[in-house]
Coordinates of C-alpha atoms and ligand atoms in Angstrom, one line a residue:
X1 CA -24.5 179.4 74.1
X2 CA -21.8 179.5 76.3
X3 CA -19.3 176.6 76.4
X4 CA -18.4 174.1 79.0
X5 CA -14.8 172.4 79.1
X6 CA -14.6 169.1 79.9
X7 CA -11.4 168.1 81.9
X8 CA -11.2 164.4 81.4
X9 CA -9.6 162.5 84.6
X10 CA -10.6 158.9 83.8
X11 CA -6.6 158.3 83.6
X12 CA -5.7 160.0 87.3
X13 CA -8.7 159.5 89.5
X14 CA -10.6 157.2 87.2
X15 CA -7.3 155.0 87.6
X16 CA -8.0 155.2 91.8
X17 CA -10.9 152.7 91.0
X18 CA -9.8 149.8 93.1
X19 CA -8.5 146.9 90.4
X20 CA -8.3 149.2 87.3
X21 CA -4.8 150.1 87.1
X22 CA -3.7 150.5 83.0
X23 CA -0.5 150.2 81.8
X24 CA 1.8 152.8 79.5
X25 CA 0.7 151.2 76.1
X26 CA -2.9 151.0 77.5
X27 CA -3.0 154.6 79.0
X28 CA -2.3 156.3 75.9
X29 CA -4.7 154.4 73.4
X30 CA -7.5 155.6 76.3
X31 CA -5.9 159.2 76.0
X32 CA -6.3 159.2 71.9
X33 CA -9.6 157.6 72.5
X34 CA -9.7 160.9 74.5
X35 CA -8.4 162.9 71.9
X36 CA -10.9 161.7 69.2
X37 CA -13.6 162.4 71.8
X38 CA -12.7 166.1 71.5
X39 CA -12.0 166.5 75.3
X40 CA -10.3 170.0 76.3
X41 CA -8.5 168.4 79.2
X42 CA -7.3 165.1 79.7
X43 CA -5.4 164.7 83.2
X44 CA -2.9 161.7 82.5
X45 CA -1.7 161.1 85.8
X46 CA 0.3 162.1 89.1
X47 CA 3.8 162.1 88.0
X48 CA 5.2 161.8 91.1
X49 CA 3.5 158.9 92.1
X50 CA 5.0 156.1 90.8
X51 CA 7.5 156.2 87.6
X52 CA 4.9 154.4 85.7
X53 CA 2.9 157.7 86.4
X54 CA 5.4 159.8 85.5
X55 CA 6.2 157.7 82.0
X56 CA 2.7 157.9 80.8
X57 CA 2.1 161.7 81.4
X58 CA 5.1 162.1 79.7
X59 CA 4.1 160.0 76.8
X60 CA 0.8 161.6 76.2
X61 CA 2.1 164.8 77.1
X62 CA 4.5 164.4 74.5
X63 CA 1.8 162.8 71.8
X64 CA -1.6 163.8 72.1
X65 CA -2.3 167.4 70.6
X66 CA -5.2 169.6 70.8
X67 CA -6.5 168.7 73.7
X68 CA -4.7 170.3 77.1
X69 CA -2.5 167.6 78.9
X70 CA -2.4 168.0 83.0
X71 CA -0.2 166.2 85.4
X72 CA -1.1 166.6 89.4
X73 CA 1.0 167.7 92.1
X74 CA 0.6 168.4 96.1
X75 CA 1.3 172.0 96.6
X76 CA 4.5 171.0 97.1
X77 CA 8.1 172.3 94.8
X78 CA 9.1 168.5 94.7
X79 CA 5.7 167.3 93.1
X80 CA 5.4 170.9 90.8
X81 CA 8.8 170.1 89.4
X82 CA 8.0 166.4 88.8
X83 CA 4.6 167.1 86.8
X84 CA 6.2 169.7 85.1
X85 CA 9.5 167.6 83.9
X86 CA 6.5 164.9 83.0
X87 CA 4.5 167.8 81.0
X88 CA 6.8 169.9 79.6
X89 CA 7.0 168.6 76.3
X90 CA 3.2 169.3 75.7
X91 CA 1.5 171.5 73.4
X92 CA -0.6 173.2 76.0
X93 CA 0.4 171.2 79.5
X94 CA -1.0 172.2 82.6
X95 CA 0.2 172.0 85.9
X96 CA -2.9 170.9 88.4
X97 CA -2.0 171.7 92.0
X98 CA -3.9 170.6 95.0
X99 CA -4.3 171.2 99.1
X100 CA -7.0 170.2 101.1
X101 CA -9.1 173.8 102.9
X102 CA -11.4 171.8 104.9
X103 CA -11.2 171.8 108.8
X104 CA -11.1 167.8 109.1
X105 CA -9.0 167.4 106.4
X106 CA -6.4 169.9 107.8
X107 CA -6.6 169.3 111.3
X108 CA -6.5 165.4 111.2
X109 CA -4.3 165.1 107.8
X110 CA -2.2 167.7 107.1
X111 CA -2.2 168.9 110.6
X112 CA -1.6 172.6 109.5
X113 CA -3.6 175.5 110.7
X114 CA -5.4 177.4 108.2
X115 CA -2.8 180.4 107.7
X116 CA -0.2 177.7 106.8
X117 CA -2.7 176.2 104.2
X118 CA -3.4 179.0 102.4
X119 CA 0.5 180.2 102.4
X120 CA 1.7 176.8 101.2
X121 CA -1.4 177.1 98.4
X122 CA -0.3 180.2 97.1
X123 CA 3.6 179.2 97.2
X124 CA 2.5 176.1 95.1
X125 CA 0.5 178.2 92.7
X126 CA 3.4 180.6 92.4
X127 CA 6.2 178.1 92.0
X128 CA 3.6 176.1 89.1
X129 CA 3.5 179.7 87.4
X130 CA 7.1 180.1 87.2
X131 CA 6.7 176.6 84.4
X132 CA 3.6 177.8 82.4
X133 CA 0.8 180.3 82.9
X134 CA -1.6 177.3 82.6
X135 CA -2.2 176.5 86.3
X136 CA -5.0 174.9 88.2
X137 CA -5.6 175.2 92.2
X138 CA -8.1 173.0 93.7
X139 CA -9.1 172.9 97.2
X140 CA -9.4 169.2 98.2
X141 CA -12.8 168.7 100.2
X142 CA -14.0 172.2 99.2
X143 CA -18.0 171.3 100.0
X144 CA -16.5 170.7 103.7
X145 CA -15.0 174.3 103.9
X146 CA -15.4 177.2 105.6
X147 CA -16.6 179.1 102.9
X148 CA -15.5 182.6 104.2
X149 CA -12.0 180.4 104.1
X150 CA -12.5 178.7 100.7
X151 CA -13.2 182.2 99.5
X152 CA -10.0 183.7 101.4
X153 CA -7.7 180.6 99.0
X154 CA -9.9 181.1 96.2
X155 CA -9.0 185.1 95.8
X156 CA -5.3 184.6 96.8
X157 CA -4.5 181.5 94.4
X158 CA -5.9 183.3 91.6
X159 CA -3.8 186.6 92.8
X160 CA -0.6 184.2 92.6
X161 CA -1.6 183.4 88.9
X162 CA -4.1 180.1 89.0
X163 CA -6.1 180.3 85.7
X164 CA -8.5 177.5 86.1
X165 CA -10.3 177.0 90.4
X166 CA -11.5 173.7 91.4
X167 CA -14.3 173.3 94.0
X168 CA -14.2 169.4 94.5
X169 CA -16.6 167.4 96.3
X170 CA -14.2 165.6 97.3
X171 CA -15.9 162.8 99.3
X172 CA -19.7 163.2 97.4
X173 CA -21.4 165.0 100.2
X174 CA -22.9 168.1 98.4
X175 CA -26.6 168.1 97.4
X176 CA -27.5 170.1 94.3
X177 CA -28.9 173.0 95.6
X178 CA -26.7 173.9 98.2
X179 CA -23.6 172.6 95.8
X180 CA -25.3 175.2 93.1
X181 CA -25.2 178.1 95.9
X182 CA -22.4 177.4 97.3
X183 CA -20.5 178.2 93.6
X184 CA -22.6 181.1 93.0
X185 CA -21.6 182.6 96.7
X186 CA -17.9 181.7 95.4
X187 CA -18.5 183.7 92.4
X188 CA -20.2 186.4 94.1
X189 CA -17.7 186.7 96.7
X190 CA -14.0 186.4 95.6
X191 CA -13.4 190.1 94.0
X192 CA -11.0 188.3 91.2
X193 CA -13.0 185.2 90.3
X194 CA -13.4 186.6 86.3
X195 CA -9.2 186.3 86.1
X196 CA -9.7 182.2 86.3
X197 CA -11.9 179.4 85.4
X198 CA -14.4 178.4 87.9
X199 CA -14.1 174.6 88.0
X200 CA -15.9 171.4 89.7
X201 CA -14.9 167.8 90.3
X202 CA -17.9 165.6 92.2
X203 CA -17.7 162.6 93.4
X204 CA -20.6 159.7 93.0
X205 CA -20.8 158.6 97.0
X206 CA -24.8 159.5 97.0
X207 CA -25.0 159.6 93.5
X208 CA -25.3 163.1 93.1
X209 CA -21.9 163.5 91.4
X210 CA -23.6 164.5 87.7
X211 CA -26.5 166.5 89.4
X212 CA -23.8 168.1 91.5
X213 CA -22.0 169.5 88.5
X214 CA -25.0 170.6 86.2
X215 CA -26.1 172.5 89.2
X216 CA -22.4 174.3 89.3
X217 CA -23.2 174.8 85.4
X218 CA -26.1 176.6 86.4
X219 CA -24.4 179.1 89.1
X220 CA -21.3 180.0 87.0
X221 CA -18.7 176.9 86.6
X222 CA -17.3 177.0 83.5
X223 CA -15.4 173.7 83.7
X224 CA -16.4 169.9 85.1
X225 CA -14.4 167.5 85.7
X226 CA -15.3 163.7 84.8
X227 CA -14.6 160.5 83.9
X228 CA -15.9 157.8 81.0
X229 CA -18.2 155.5 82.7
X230 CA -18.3 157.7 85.9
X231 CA -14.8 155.3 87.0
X232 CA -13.1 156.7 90.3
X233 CA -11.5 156.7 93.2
X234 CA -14.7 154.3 95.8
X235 CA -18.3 155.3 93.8
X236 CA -16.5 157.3 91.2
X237 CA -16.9 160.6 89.6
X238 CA -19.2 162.2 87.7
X239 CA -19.3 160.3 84.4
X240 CA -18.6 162.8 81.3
X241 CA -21.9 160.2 79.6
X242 CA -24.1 161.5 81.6
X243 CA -23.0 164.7 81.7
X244 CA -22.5 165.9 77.8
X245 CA -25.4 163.9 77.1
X246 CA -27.7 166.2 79.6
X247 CA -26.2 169.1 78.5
X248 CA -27.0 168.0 74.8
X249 CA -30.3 166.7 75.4
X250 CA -31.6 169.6 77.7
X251 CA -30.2 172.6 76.1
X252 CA -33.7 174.2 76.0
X253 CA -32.9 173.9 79.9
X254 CA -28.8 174.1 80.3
X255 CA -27.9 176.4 77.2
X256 CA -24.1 175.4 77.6
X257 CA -22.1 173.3 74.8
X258 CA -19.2 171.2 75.2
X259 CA -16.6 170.7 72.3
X260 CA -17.3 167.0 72.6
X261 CA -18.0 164.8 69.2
X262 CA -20.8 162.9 70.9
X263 CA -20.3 159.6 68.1
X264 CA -17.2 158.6 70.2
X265 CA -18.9 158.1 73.6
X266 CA -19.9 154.6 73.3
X267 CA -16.7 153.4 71.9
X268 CA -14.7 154.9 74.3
X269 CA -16.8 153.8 77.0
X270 CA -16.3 150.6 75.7
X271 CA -12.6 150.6 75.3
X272 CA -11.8 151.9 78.8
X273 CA -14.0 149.1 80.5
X274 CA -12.5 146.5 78.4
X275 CA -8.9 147.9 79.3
X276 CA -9.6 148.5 83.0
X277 CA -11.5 145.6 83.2
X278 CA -14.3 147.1 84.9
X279 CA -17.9 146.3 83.5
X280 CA -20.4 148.8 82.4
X281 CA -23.9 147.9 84.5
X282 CA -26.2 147.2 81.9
X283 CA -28.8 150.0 83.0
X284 CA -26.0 152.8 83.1
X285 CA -27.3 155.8 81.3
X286 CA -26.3 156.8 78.1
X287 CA -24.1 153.5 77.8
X288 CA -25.4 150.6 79.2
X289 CA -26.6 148.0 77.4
X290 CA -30.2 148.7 78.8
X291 CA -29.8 152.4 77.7
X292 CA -31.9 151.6 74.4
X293 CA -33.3 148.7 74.6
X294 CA -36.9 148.8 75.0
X295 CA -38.7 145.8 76.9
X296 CA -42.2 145.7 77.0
X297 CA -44.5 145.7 74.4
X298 CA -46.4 149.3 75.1
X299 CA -42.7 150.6 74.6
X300 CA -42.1 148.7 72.1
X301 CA -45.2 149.4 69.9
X302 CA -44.0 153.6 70.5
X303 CA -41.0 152.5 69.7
X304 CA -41.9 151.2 66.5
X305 CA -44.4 154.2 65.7
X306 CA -42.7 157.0 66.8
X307 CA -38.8 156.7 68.2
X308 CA -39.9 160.1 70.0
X309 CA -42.2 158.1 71.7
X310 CA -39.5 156.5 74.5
X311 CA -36.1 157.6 73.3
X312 CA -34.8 161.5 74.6
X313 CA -31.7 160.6 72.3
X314 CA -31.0 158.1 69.4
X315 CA -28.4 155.3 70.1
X316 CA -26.4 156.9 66.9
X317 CA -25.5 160.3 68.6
X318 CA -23.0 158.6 71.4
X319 CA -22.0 156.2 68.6
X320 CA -24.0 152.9 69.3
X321 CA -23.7 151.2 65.9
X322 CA -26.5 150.3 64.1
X323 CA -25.1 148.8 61.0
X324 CA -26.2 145.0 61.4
X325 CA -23.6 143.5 59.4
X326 CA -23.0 140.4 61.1
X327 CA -19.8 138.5 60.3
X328 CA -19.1 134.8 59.6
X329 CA -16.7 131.8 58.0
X330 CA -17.0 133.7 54.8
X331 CA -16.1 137.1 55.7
X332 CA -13.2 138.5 54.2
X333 CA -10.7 141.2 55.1
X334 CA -13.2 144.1 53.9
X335 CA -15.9 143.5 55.5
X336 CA -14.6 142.7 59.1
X337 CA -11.9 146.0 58.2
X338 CA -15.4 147.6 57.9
X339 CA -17.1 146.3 61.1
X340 CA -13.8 147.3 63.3
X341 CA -14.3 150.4 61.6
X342 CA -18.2 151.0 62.4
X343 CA -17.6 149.5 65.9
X344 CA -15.4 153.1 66.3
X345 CA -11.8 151.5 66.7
X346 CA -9.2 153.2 64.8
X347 CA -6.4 150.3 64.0
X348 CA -2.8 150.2 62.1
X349 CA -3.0 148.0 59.6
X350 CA -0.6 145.6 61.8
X351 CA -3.1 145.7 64.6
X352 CA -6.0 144.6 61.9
X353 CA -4.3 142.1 60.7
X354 CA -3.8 140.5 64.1
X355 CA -7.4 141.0 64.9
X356 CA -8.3 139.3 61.5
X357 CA -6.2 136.4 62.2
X358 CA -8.0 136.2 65.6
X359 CA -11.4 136.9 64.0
X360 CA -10.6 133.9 61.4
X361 CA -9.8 131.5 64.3
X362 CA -13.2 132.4 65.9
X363 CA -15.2 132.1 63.1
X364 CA -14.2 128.6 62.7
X365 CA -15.4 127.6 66.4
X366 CA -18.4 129.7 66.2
X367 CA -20.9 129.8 63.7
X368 CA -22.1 133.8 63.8
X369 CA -19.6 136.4 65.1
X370 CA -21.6 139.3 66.6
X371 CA -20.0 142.7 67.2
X372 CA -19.9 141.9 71.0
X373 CA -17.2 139.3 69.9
X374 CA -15.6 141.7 67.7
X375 CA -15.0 144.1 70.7
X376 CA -13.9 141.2 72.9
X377 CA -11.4 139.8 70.5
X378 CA -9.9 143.6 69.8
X379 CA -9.8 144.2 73.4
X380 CA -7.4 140.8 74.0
X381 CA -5.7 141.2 70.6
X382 CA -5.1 144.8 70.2
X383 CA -6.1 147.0 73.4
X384 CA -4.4 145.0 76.6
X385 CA -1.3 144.9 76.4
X386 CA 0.0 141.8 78.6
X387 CA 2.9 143.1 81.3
X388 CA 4.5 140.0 82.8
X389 CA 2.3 137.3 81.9
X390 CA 1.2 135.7 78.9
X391 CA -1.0 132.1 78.4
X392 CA 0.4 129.9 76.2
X393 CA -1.3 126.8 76.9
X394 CA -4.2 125.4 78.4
X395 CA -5.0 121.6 78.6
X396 CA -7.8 120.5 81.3
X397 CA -9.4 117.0 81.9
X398 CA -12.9 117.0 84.1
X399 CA -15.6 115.2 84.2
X400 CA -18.0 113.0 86.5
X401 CA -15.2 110.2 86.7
X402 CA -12.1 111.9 86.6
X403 CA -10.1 114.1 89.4
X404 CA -10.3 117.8 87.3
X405 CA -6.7 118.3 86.4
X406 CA -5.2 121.2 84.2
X407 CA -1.4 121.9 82.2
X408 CA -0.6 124.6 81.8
X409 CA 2.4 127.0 79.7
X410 CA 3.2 130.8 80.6
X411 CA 5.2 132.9 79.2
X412 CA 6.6 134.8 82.2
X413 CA 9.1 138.2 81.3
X414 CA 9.7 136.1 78.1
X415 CA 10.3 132.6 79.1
X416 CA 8.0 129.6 78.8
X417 CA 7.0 127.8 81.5
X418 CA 4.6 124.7 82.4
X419 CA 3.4 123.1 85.0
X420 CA 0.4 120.7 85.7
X421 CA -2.2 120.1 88.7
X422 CA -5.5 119.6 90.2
X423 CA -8.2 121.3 91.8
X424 CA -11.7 120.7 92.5
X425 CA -12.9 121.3 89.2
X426 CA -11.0 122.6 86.0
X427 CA -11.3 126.5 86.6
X428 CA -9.9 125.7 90.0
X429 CA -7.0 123.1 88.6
X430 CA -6.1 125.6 86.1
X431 CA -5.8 128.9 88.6
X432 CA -3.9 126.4 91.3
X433 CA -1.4 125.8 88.3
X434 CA -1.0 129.6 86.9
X435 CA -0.6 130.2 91.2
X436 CA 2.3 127.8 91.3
X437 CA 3.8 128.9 87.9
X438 CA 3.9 132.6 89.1
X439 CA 4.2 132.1 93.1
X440 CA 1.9 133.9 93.8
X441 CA -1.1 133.5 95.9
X442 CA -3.9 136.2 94.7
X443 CA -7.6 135.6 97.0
X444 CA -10.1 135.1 94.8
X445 CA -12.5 137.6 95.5
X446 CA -15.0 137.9 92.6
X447 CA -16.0 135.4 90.0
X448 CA -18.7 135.9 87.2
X449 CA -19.3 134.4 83.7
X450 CA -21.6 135.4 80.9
X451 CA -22.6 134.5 77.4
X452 CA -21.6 137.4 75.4
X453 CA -24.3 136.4 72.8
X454 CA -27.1 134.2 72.7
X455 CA -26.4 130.7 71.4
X456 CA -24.6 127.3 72.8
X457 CA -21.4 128.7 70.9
X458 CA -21.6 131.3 72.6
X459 CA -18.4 133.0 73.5
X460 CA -18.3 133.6 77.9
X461 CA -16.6 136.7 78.8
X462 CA -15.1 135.8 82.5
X463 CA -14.7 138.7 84.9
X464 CA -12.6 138.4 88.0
X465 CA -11.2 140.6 91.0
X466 CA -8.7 139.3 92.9
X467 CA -6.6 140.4 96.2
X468 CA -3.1 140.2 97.4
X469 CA -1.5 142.3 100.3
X470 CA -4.2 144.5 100.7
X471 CA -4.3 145.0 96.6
X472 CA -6.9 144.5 94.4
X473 CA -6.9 143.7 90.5
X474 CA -9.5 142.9 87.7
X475 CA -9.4 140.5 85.2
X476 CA -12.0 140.1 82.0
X477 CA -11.4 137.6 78.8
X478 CA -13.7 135.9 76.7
X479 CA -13.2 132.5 74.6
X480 CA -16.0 129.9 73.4
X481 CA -14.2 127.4 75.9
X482 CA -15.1 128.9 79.4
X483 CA -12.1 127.1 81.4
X484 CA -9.7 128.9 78.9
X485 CA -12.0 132.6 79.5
X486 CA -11.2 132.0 83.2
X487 CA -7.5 131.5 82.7
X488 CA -6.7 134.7 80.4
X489 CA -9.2 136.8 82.4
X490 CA -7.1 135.0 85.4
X491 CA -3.6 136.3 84.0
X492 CA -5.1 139.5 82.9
X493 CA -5.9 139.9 86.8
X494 CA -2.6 138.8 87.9
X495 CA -0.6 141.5 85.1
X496 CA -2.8 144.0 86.3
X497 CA -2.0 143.5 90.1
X498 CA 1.6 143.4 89.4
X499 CA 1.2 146.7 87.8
X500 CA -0.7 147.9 91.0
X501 CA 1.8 147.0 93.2
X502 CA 5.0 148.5 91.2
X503 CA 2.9 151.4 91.5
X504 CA 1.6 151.5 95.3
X505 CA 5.0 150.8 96.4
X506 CA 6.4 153.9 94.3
X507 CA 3.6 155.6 95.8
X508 CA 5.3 154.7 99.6
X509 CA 8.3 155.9 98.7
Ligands
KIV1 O1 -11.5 164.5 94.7 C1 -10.6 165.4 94.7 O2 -10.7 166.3 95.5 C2 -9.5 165.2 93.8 C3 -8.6 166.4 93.8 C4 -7.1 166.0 93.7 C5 -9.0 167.3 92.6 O3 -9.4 164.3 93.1
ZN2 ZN1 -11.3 163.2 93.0

């Protein structure tokens, strides 16, 4: 069987998802997630973005080894010499340069005739070759091309030295027939296509973006591009899931393999929503928390008879645990080190112990702690790592008789802080008074709250979005006390839109 690479961008494009901007420390525990996954390429950012960008392409560049490490750039010398100073450090880096080929995308946006496209592509590709030999040319908005055009770039960025082609669908447009077609006419066509790599990256807007890319498979790409949980810039990208689990599932159909180590998909699905904040619907294929449970009873009875009967894969091959171990008051060190452990997280020995110490304090509110509170407690203790803001201290009074009022203490780049005030009940008393600690003034645009688990001691796991000049931010925390929930997932919001902003305004620069 041939084999498939899998070019990873949950960290660049998956990053565009409005709200779920990650921090350094964050970025590269999802890139070793990615690394453990067995991903050929993982594309850590857009160095010349934003110095944050730029640090964490370096840092993974510099860390993660055995899988490929790219960095984007315009096809532009200032944005090829800033990826490259951010990738140079890597085992295998690659330089991923891009320019758009399609008429509305050059007339209305670049506002460059065709000629001057495809010269600037192939100076770009020749100035990326002069770092490393590993170089990738896409042509933004490909499925809107000329083809005779897209062709004409194809041959002559592959001429200059691109290894690896990218035909994106850019804006999700392609249907997969004609997307299939249009790859094999690519292949057919360009007289040099076997010197590089055909590649695709599709976009989700009709929800095509996975059918999209088996359909490339099919006509010749060698190489898709994806992201865990289908995360991206509007409806996303094709989500790597979906993808590695078709190609598993249906190889009597799609006789391609992929070098990926199918037992880390659920936990690294898991670990980039908790970090990005961004939920996973429970019906999402492969990893929702729908995607094996079976409802009625017919099912059910199959279920029970024959797993055949309703399942195409078992919940153990993308790493849904099945050990039932549930913890409590009386569980020690070993067994909860074993549950983290089964639950796929790979800790120090400093970050278990801070988990266990959070673990112990839960166990004493709550009665049975289930392995959704495990992941929630890892996620606050362990995987975000808080930027500005930090709660101290939460203290609210409500009730039929009493105007709601809330004190609370920060910690803001280091110092403590309190303040107290009201609101109109205690979530609102307590997100007036982190407002007025911080100064600033997010819009509240989403609010939801759900029982992790079943029980009244439950823990609630509060997501929010919020907006500020134009800039959006998630939040997610979980607590047994739902007031304190919507404060941290409050803060967690807040850290996250600093980090957005320090980032877009780079991006302006
Ligand atoms: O969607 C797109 O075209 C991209 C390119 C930069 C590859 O993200
Ligand atoms: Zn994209």
């Amino acid at each position: 069987m041939e084999t498939v690479k899998i070019f990873d961008t949950t960290l660049r494009d998956g990053e565009q998802s409005p709200g779920a901007s990650m921090n350094l420390e964050e970025k590269l525990r999802v890139a070793q997630a990615l690394e453990r996954l067995r991903v050929d390429v993982i594309e850590a950012g857009f160095p010349i973005s934003s110095p944050g960008d730029f640090d964490a392409v370096k840092m993974i560049a510099d860390k993660v080894r055995g899988c490929e490490v790219a960095g984007l750039a315009r096809a532009n010398r200032a944005d090829i010499d800033r990826a490259w100073e951010a990738l140079k450090g890597g085992e295998n880096p690659r330089i991923h340069t891009f320019i758009a080929t399609s008429p509305i995308h050059m007339e209305h946006k670049l506002r460059k005739s065709p000629d001057q496209v495809l010269e600037q592509a192939v100076e770009a590709v020749k100035h990326a070759c002069r770092y490393t030999s590993n170089v990738e040319f896409s042509a933004e908005d490909a499925v809107r091309s000329d083809l005779e055009f897209l062709c004409r770039v194809v041959e002559a960025v592959i001429e200059a030295g691109a290894t690896t082609v990218n035909i994106p669908d850019t804006v999700g447009y392609a249907v997969p027939e004609e997307f299939g077609e249009m790859i094999r006419r690519v292949m057919e066509r360009v007289p040099n296509i076997d010197r590089a790599v055909v590649s695709v990256h599709c976009h989700n807007d009709l929800g095509l973006a996975v059918a999209n890319s088996l359909a490339a498979v099919e006509a010749g790409a060698r190489q898709v591009e994806c992201t865990i949980n289908g995360i991206g810039e509007r409806a996303g990208n094709a989500s790597l899931e979906e993808l590695v689990m078709a190609l598993r599932t249906r190889a009597d159909r799609l006789p391609y393999t992929t070098r990926i180590d199918t037992q880390h998909i659920y936990p690294t699905s898991r670990l980039v929503s908790l970090i990005t904040g961004l939920p996973v619907q429970p019906n999402k294929a492969v990893v929702g928390a729908n995607a094996f449970a079976h409802e009625s009873g017919i099912h059910q009875d199959g279920v029970l008879k024959e797993k055949t009967t309703y399942e195409i894969m078992t919940p153990e091959s993308v790493g849904i645990p099945t050990n039932a171990l549930v913890l409590g008051k009386h569980s020690g060190r070993h067994a909860f080190r074993e549950k983290v452990k089964a639950l796929g997280y790979d800790l120090t020995d400093e970050q278990m112990e801070s988990a266990f110490e959070a673990f112990k304090a839960l166990a004493d509110k709550k009665k049975t702690v289930y392995d959704e509170d495990v992941d929630a407690l890892i996620a606050e203790r362990v995987l975000r790592l808080p930027d500005r803001y930090r709660l101290l201290y939460l203290n609210v009074n409500s009730g039929t008789v009493t105007v709601p009022t809330a004190t609370v203490q920060l910690l803001m780049d280091g110092v403590a802080r309190q303040e107290a005030g009201f609101g109109d009940g205690p979530v609102d008393a307590a997100f007036s008074v982190i407002k007025k600690l911080t100064g600033r003034k997010p819009r509240l645009v989403h609010f939801s709250i759900n029982s992790i688990t079943g029980g009244t001691d439950a823990q609630a796991e509060v997501s929010v979005r919020i907006e500020e000049d134009g800039v959006l931010a998630n939040g997610q925390a979980a607590d047994t006390d739902i007031v304190v929930a919507s404060a941290k997932a409050f803060v967690h919001a807040l850290n996250k839109l600093e980090h957005r902003k320090q980032k877009s305004f780079a991006a302006h620069l």
